[in-house]
XYZ file of C-alpha atoms in Angstrom:
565
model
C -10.971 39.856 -57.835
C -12.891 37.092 -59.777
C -14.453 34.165 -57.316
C -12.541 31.523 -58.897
C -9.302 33.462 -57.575
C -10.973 34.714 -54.198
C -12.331 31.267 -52.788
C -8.463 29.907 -52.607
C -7.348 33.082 -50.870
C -10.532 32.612 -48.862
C -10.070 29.306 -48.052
C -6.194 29.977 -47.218
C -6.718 32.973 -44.819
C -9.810 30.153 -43.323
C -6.751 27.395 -43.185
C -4.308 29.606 -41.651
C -6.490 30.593 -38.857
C -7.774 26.980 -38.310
C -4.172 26.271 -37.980
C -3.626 28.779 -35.380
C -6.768 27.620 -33.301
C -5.636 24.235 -33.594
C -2.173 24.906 -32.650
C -3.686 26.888 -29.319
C -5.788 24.042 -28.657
C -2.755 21.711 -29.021
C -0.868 24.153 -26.774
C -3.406 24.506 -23.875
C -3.403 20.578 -23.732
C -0.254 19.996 -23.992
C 0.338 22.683 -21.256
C -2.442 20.954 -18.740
C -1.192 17.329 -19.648
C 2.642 18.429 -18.694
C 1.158 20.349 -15.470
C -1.215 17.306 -14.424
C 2.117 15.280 -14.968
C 4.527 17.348 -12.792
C 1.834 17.496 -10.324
C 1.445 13.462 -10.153
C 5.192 12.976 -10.364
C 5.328 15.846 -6.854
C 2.150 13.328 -5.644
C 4.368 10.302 -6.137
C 7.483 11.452 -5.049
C 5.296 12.494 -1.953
C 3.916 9.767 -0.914
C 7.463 7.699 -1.257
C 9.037 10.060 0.848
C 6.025 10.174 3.290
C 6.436 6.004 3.580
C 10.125 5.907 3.851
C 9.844 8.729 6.680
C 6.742 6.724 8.438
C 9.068 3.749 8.423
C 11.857 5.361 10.015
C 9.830 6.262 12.809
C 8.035 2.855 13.075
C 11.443 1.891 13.522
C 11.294 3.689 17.138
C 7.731 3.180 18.163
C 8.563 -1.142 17.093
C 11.930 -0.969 19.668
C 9.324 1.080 22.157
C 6.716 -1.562 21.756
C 9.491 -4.625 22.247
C 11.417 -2.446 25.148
C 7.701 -2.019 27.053
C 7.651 -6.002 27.683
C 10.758 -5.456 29.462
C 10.145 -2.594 31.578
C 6.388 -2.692 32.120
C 6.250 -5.674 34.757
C 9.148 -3.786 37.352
C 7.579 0.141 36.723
C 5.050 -1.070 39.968
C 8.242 -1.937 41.886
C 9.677 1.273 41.828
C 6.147 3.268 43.738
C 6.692 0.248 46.824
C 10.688 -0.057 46.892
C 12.195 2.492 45.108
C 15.781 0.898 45.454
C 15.421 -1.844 43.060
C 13.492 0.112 40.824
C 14.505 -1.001 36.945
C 18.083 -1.637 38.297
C 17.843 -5.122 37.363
C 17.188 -3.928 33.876
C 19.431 -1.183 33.158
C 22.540 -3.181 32.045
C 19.875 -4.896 29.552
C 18.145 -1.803 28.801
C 21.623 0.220 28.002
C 22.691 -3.226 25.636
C 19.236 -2.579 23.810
C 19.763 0.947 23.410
C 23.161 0.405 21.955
C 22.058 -1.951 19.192
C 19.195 1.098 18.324
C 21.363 2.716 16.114
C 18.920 5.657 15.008
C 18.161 6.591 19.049
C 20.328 8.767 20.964
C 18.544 8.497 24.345
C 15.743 6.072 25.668
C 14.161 7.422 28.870
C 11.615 5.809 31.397
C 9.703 8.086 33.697
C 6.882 7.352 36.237
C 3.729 8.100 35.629
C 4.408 11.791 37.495
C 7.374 12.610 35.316
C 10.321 11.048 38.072
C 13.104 10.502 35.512
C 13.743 6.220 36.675
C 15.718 5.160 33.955
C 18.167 7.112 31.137
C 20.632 5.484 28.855
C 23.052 8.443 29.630
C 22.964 7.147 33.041
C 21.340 10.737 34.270
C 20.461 11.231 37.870
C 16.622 10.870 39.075
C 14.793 13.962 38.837
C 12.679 15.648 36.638
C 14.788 14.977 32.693
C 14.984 17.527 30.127
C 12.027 18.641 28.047
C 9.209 16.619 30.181
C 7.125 19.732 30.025
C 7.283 19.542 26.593
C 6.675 16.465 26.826
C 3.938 15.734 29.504
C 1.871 17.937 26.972
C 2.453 15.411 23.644
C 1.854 12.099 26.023
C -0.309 10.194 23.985
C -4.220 10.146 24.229
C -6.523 8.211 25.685
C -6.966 4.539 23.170
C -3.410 5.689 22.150
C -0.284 3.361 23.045
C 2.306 5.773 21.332
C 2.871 9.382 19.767
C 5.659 11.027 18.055
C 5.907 14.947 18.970
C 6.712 17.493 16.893
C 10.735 19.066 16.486
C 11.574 20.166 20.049
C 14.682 22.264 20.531
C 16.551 22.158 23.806
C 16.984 25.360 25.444
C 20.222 25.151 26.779
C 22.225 23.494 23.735
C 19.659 25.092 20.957
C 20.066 20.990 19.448
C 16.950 19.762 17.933
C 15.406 16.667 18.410
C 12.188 14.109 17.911
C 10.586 12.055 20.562
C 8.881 8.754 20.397
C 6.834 8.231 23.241
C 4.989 5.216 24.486
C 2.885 4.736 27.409
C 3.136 2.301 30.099
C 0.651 0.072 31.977
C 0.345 -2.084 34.665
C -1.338 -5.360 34.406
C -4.578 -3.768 35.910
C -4.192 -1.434 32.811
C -3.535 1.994 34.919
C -0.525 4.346 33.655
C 2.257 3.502 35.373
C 4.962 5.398 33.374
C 6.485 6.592 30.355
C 9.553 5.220 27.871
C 10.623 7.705 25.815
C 13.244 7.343 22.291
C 15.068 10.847 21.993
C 16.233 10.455 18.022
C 17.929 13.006 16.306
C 16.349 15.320 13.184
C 18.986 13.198 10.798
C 17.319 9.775 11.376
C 14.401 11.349 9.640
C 16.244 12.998 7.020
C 18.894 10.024 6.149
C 15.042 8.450 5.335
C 14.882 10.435 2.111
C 18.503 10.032 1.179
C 17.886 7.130 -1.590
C 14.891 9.087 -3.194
C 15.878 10.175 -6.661
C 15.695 13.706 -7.676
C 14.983 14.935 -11.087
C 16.810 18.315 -12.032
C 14.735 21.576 -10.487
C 12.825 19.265 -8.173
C 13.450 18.832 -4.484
C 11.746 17.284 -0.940
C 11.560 18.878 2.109
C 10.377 17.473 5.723
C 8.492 19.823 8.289
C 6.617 19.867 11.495
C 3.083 21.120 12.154
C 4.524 24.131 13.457
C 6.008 24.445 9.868
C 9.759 23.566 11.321
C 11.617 22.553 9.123
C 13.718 19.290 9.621
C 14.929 18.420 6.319
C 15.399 19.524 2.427
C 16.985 17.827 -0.661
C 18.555 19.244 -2.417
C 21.008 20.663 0.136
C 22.057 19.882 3.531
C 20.432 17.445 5.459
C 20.023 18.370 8.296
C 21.911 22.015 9.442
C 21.375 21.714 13.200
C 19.790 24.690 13.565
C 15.528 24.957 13.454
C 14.313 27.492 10.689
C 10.536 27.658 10.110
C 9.083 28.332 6.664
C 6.841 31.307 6.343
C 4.266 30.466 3.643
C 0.952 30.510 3.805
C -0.075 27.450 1.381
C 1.580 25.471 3.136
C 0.193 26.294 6.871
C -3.244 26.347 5.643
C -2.602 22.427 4.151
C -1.388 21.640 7.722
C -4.646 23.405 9.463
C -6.675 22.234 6.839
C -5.948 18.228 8.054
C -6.171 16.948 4.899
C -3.845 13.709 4.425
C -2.748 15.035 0.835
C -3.083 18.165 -1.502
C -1.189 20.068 -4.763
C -0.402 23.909 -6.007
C 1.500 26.030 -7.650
C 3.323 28.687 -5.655
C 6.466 29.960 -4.736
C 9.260 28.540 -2.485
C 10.050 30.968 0.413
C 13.778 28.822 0.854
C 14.538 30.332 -2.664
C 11.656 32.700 -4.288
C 11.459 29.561 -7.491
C 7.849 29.344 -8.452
C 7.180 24.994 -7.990
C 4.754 22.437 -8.749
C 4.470 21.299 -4.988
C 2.944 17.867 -3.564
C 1.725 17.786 0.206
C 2.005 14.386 1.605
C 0.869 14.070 5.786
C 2.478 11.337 7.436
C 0.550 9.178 8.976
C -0.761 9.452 12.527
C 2.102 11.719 12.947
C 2.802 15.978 13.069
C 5.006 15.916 10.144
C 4.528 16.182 6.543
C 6.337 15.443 3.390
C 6.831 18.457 0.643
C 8.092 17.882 -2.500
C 8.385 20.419 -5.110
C 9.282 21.011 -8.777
C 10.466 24.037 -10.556
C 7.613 25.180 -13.215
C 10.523 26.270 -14.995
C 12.225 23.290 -15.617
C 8.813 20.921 -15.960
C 7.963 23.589 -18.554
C 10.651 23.922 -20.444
C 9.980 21.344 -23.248
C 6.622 23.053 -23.299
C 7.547 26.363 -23.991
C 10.239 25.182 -26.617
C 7.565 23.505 -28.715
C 5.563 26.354 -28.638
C 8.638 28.538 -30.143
C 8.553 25.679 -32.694
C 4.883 25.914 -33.324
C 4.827 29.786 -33.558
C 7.749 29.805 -36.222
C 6.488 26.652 -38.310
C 2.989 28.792 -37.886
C 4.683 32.114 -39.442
C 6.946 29.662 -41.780
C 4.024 28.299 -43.123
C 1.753 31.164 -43.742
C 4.880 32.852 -45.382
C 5.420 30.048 -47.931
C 1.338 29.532 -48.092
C 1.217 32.938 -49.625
C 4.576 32.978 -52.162
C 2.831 29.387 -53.586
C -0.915 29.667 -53.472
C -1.717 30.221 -57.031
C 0.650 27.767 -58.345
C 0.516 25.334 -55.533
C -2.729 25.577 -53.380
C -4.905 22.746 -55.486
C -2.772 19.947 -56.327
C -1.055 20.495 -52.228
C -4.630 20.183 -51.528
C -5.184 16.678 -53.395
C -1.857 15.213 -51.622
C -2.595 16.277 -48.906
C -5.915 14.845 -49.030
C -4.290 11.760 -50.169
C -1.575 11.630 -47.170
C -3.794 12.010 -44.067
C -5.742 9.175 -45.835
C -2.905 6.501 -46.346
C -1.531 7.818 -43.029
C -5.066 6.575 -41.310
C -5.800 3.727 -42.912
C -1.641 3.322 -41.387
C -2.632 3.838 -38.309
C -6.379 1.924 -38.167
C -4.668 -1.035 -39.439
C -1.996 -0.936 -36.689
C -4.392 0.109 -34.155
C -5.775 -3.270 -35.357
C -2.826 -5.357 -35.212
C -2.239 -4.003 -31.858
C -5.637 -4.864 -30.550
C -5.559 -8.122 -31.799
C -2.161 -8.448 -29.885
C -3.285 -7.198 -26.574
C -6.279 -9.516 -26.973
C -4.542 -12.304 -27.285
C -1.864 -11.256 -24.863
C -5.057 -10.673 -22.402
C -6.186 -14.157 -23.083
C -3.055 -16.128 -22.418
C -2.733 -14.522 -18.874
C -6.044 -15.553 -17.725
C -5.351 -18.368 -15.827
C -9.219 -19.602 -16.105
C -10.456 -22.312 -18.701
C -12.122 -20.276 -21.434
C -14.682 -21.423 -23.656
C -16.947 -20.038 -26.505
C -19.231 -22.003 -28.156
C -21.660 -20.467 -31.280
C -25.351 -20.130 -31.922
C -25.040 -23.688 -33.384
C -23.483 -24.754 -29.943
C -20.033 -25.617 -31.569
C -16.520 -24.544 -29.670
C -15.407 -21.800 -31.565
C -12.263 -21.105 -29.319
C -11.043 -22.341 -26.211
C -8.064 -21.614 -24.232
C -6.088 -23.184 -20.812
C -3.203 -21.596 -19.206
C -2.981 -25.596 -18.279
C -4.151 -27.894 -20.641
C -4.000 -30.697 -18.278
C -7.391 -29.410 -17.149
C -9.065 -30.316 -20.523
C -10.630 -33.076 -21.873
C -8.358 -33.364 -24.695
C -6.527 -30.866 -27.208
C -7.731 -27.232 -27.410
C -7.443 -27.326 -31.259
C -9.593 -30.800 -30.823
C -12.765 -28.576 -29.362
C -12.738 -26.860 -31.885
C -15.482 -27.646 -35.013
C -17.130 -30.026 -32.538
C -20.446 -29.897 -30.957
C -20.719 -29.667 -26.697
C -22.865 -33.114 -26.653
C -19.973 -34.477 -28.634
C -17.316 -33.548 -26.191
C -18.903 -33.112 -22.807
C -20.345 -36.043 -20.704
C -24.150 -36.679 -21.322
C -24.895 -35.371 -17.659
C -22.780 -32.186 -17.724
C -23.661 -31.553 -21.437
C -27.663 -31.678 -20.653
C -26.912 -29.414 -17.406
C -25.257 -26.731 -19.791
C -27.659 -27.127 -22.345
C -30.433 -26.283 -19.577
C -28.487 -23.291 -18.432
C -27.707 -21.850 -21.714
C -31.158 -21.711 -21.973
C -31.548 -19.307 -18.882
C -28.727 -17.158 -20.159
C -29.917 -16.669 -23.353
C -33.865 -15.788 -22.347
C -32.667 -13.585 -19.228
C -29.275 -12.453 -21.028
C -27.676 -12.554 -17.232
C -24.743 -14.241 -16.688
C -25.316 -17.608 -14.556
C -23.232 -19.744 -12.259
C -22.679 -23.347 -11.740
C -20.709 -25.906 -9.869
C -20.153 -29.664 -11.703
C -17.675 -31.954 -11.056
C -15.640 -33.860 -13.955
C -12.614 -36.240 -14.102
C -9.945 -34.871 -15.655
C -6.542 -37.075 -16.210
C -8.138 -39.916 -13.627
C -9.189 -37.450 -10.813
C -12.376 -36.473 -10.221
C -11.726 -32.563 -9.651
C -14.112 -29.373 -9.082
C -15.013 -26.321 -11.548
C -16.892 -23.213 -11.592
C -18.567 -22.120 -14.463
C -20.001 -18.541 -15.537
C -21.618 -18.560 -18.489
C -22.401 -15.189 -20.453
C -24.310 -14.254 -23.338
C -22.486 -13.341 -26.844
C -24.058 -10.664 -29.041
C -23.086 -9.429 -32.386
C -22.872 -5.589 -33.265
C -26.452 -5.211 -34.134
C -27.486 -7.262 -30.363
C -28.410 -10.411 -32.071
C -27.467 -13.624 -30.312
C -23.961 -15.299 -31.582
C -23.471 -17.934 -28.661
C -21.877 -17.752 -25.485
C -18.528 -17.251 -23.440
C -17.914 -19.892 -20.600
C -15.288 -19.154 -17.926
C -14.298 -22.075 -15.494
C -12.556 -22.467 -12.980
C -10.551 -25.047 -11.000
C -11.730 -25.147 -7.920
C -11.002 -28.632 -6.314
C -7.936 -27.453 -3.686
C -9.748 -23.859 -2.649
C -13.023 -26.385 -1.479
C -10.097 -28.634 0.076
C -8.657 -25.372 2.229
C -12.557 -24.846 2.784
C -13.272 -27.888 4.432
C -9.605 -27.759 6.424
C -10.833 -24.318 7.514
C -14.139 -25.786 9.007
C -12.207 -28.855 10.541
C -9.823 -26.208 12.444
C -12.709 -23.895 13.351
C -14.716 -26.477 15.023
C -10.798 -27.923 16.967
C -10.313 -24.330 18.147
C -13.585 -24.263 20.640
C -12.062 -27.457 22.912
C -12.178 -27.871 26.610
C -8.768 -26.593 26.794
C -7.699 -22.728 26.859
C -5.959 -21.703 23.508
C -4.752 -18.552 22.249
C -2.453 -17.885 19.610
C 0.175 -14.744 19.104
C 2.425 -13.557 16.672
C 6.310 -13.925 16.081
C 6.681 -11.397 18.551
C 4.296 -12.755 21.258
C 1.372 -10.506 20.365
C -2.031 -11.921 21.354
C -4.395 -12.555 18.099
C -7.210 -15.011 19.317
C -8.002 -17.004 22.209
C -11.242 -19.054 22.378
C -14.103 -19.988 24.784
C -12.064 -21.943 26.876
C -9.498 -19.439 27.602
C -12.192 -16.941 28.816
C -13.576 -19.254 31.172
C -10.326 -20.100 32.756
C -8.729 -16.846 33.178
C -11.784 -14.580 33.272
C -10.950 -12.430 30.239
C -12.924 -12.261 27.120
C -10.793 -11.961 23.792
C -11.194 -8.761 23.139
C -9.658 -8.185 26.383
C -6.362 -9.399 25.416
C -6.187 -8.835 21.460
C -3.296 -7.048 20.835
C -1.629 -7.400 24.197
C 0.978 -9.767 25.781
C 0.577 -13.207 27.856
C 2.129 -10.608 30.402
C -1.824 -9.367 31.166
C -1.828 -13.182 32.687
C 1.661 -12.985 34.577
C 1.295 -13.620 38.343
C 4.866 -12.619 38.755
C 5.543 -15.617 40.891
C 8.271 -16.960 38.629
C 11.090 -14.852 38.211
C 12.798 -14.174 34.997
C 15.272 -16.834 34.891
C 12.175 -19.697 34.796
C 10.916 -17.003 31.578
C 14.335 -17.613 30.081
C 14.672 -20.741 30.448
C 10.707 -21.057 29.009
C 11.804 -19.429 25.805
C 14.895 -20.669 24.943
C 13.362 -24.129 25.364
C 10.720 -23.009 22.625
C 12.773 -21.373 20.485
C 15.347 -24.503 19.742
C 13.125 -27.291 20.229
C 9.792 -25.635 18.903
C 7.894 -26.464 22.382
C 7.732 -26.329 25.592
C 5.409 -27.961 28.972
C 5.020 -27.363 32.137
C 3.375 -26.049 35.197
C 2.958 -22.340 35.360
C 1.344 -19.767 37.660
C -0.788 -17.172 36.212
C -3.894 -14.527 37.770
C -7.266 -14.882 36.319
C -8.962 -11.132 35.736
C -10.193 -11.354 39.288
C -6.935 -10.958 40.824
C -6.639 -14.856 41.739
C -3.568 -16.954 41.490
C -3.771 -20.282 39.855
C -1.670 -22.940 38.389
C -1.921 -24.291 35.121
C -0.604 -27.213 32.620
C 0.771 -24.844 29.581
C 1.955 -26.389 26.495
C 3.298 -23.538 24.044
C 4.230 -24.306 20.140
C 6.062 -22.794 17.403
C 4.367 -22.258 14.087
C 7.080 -21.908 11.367
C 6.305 -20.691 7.426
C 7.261 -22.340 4.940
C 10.914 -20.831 5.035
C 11.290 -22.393 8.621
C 10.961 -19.021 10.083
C 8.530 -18.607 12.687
C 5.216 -17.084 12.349
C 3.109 -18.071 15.040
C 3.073 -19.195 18.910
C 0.186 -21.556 20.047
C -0.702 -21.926 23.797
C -2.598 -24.605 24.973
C -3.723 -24.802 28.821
C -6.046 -26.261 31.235
C-alpha cells in the first residue's frame, strides 16, 4: 500500500485508539467525580441528621438542667426527714413533666438508687432499669449522659434515658433525675430530612441497635441489631465521622454509606445510597460512549479516503472557533466576577499607578470619600489628599515599594464635617513580568469599632468596684463575677462559672420570698433588698442585693446583673 494511502489509515487506527483512551479516561473521572459526590451528599445528609438527632436530645438534657434547680435544694431533705422529701415539689414537678411533650417518665433517685420521685406516681423502692442504669451514671467532670437503647424486660418496650446528676451545695452527689423518652422522639428527629430515590438514614446505638430507618417504619417497637462488620468497626474505631462502600444487611443493596457519631453521645447517624441508583447516569453515558465509539469507527472507515482530509481541516477549524468561544467568555466571566467581587467589599479601595495617579477607586459608601469616585480618577494623590496625609503615604509607599511587604497605617480625616478614623494597608502592584505598576490601598472605617474599644475599657475598669457583681444568663447561669464577689462570699470565679446563685443559697428564705424575688424582676426589670446567703466557709450572712435585667435589642432578655455588698 503506497505511504501516501497508509499514513491516513495510520493516523485513523492512531485516532480511533486515542479516542478510546480518552473516552476511558473520561469514564474513570467521571466515575470517581459521581462516587466522591454520592459520598459527600451520604456526608451531608449525615451530619444533618446527626444535628437534628443531637438537638432532640438537648431537648431532654436542657428540661434536666432547668428541672435540677428545682429539685437539687430539697434532695438533702429527704436523707434527715424522709416525709417531706420532694413532696412539696411533685405537683410542680408532674405540671413540668406534662408540658415535656417528648418524655414519658422523669425519675429522681437518691444518690443509692431509692426511687424519691416518678411522674407515674410509682411507689419508693428501687425503679425499673436502675441497674442498667447505675452503670451509664455519668462520669466524674460530667453533669449529664444519655445511655444507649435499653429494653425493659418485662414489657420487651424500648427506651432512651437522659440522665443528670445531682449535687448538693457542698458539691457531693446527692441524687439522680432521670428523662425516660421513647425510641420515636429520636426518630420523629429525622422525619423532615429529604430523601433522594435509593437513598435512606438509619439511627443506631453503640451496641449496633437499631432505633430508626427511613425509608420505612419509624420506629417498629421491637429492638433488631444490625450484623455488619463496617459498621461495628466505625463504632470501635471512635472516629466522629467516616465513608464506604458496602452492602446493607436490612436489604443485601450494595450503598454509598456516610457514618456520622453524635456528639458526646452512644448513637450514630447512617445514611446510605444505593450505588445503583447514584450510578445510573454513569453507566448510561458509558452505553452512549461505547456506541458513538463503535458508530464512529464504523463511519471513520466507509469515509476515510473521501473524507479523512478536508474532516481534518474543519475540524481543525471548529475546536479553534469553539476556544477562542470559550476564552473570550471565560473572559467576560472573569471580568464579571471581578467586578461582582469588588462591589461586595465593603472596604474603601484604592489604586493609584507608578506615576501616583488614582487609577480606580471604589466605596460600597461613597459618603466616606472625599468627593466623586469618577473625580479620583486622572488626578494625582497630592492633588486630592490633605498635605499631611498625602506626605505620610508618600513616605510609606516608599517602604512598600523597597521591601514589597504590605504596610499598615492609622490617619484620621474629616469626611462630610466629622473627623472619623481609617485603616490603611497598602500593597505593592506588579505587572506580569514583576515590574512595579503602583499600588492597591485598602481602608477601612474604623471610627465606631475604636468607639466600642474605648466603651469596652470604660466597662472593664467599672466591673472591679467595691461591690460584689456577677452576671448570668437568661436562664440564671453564672458567667462572671469579679474581685469583689470573691472576697465577700469566699468563692473564686471559677468556682461558680457555669453554676447557679443556688451555690450561695442559705436556705433561710423559703420559696415564696424566691417568687416573689423573680416576678418582681421579671415585670419591672429589678429588684432590692436584703437577702441571706453562706459564704464558701459555711457562714451565714446578710447582704444588700440589687439584681437587673439586661434586655437585647428585641426587648427580650439576655442577661441578669447582681450587684451586692
Amino acid at each position: 500500500m503506497p505511504v501516501n494511502r497508509r499514513l491516513p489509515l495510520l493516523l485513523y487506527f492512531t485516532a480511533l485508539l486515542t479516542l478510546a483512551v480518552s473516552a476511558s479516561l473520561v469514564v474513570s473521572m467521571n466515575y470517581q467525580e459521581i462516587t466522591e459526590t454520592a459520598s459527600r451528599r451520604s456526608e451531608a445528609r449525615a451530619d444533618l441528621a446527626a444535628e437534628l438527632v443531637a438537638s432532640r436530645l438537648l431537648s431532654g438534657q436542657y428540661a434536666l438542667q432547668a428541672l435540677s434547680g428545682f429539685v437539687e435544694p430539697l434532695l438533702p431533705q429527704t436523707s434527715i426527714a424522709p416525709g417531706p422529701g420532694l413532696e412539696s415539689l411533685e405537683p410542680l414537678l408532674d405540671k413540668k413533666v406534662q408540658n415535656l411533650r417528648f418524655a414519658d417518665t422523669l425519675y429522681v433517685f437518691d444518690a443509692e438508687g431509692e426511687l424519691l420521685y416518678s411522674s407515674r406516681h410509682r411507689e419508693g423502692g428501687e425503679a425499673p432499669a436502675w441497674r442498667f442504669l447505675s452503670s451509664h451514671l455519668p462520669a466524674s467532670g460530667a453533669d449529664e449522659r444519655v445511655t444507649p437503647l435499653y429494653t425493659d424486660p418485662d414489657t420487651g418496650a424500648p427506651w432512651v434515658f437522659t440522665i443528670r446528676n445531682l449535687y448538693s451545695s457542698a458539691n457531693r452527689l446527692t441524687g439522680v433525675m432521670v428523662i425516660r423518652q421513647s425510641p420515636a422522639v429520636l426518630a420523629s428527629s429525622i422525619d423532615d430530612v429529604s430523601l433522594s430515590d435509593g437513598q435512606s438514614i438509619a439511627i443506631i446505638d453503640e451496641t449496633m441497635a437499631l432505633v430508626a430507618r427511613l425509608p420505612g417504619d419509624r420506629h417498629s417497637g421491637k429492638v433488631s441489631r444490625i450484623n455488619e462488620p463496617s459498621t461495628l468497626g466505625f463504632i470501635e474505631s471512635g472516629r466522629d465521622k467516616a465513608q464506604l462502600v458496602t452492602r446493607s444487611p436490612i436489604d443485601g443493596e450494595e450503598r454509598f454509606y456516610g457514618f456520622r457519631r453524635v456528639g458526646g453521645t452512644p448513637y450514630v447517624v447512617v445514611v446510605g445510597e444505593k450505588t445503583s441508583v447514584a450510578l445510573y447516569a454513569w453507566r448510561q453515558s458509558l452505553w452512549i460512549l461505547t456506541t458513538g465509539l463503535l458508530l464512529a469507527a464504523v463511519l471513520g472507515a466507509l469515509l476515510l479516503k473521501q473524507l479523512y482530509r478536508r474532516e481534518q481541516a474543519e475540524q481543525r477549524l471548529r475546536l479553534e472557533n469553539q476556544e477562542r468561544q470559550r476564552l473570550q467568555h471565560l473572559a467576560q466571566a472573569n471580568e464579571d466576577w471581578l467586578k461582582a467581587l469588588v462591589r461586595s467589599i465593603p472596604d474603601l479601595i484604592f489604586v493609584v499607578d507608578e506615576q501616583g495617579k488614582f487609577v480606580f477607586v471604589h466605596a460600597a459608601d461613597e459618603r466616606e470619600l472625599l468627593m466623586e469616585p469618577d473625580q479620583f480618577v486622572g488626578r494625582h494623590y497630592q492633588e486630592v489628599l490633605p498635605p499631611e496625609l498625602a506626605d505620610q503615604f508618600k513616605a510609606v509607599k516608599g517602604q512598600v515599594r523597597e521591601s514589597g511587604q504590605a504596610y499598615h497605617f492609622d490617619y484620621r480625616l474629616s469626611v462630610g464635617g466629622e473627623l472619623r478614623s481609617f485603616e490603611a494597608r497598602i500593597n505593592v502592584l506588579s505587572d506580569s513580568n514583576h515590574h512595579y505598576s503602583g499600588f492597591l490601598a485598602l481602608v477601612r472605617d474604623v471610627t465606631e469599632q475604636k468607639v466600642r474599644e474605648a466603651e469596652l475599657r470604660i466597662a472593664s475598669a467599672a466591673f472591679e468596684t467595691h461591690l460584689g457583681i456577677m452576671i448570668t444568663d437568661e436562664k440564671g447561669t453564672i458567667l462572671r463575677a469579679n474581685k469583689a464577689f470573691s472576697l465577700i462570699t469566699g468563692y473564686d470565679e471559677r468556682d461558680v462559672v457555669g453554676k447557679t446563685p443556688a451555690v450561695l443559697s442559705s436556705g433561710l428564705q423559703d420559696r415564696a420570698f424566691y417568687q416573689h424575688l423573680w416576678s418582681q424582676v421579671l415585670d419591672s426589670g429589678a429588684w432590692e433588698g436584703e437577702i441571706w446567703n453562706r459564704r464558701k466557709s459555711g457562714e451565714v450572712y446578710a447582704e444588700w442585693l440589687t439584681i437587673s435585667a439586661v434586655r437585647n435589642r428585641s426587648g427580650a432578655i439576655q442577661n441578669f446583673v447582681g450587684t451586692f455588698h
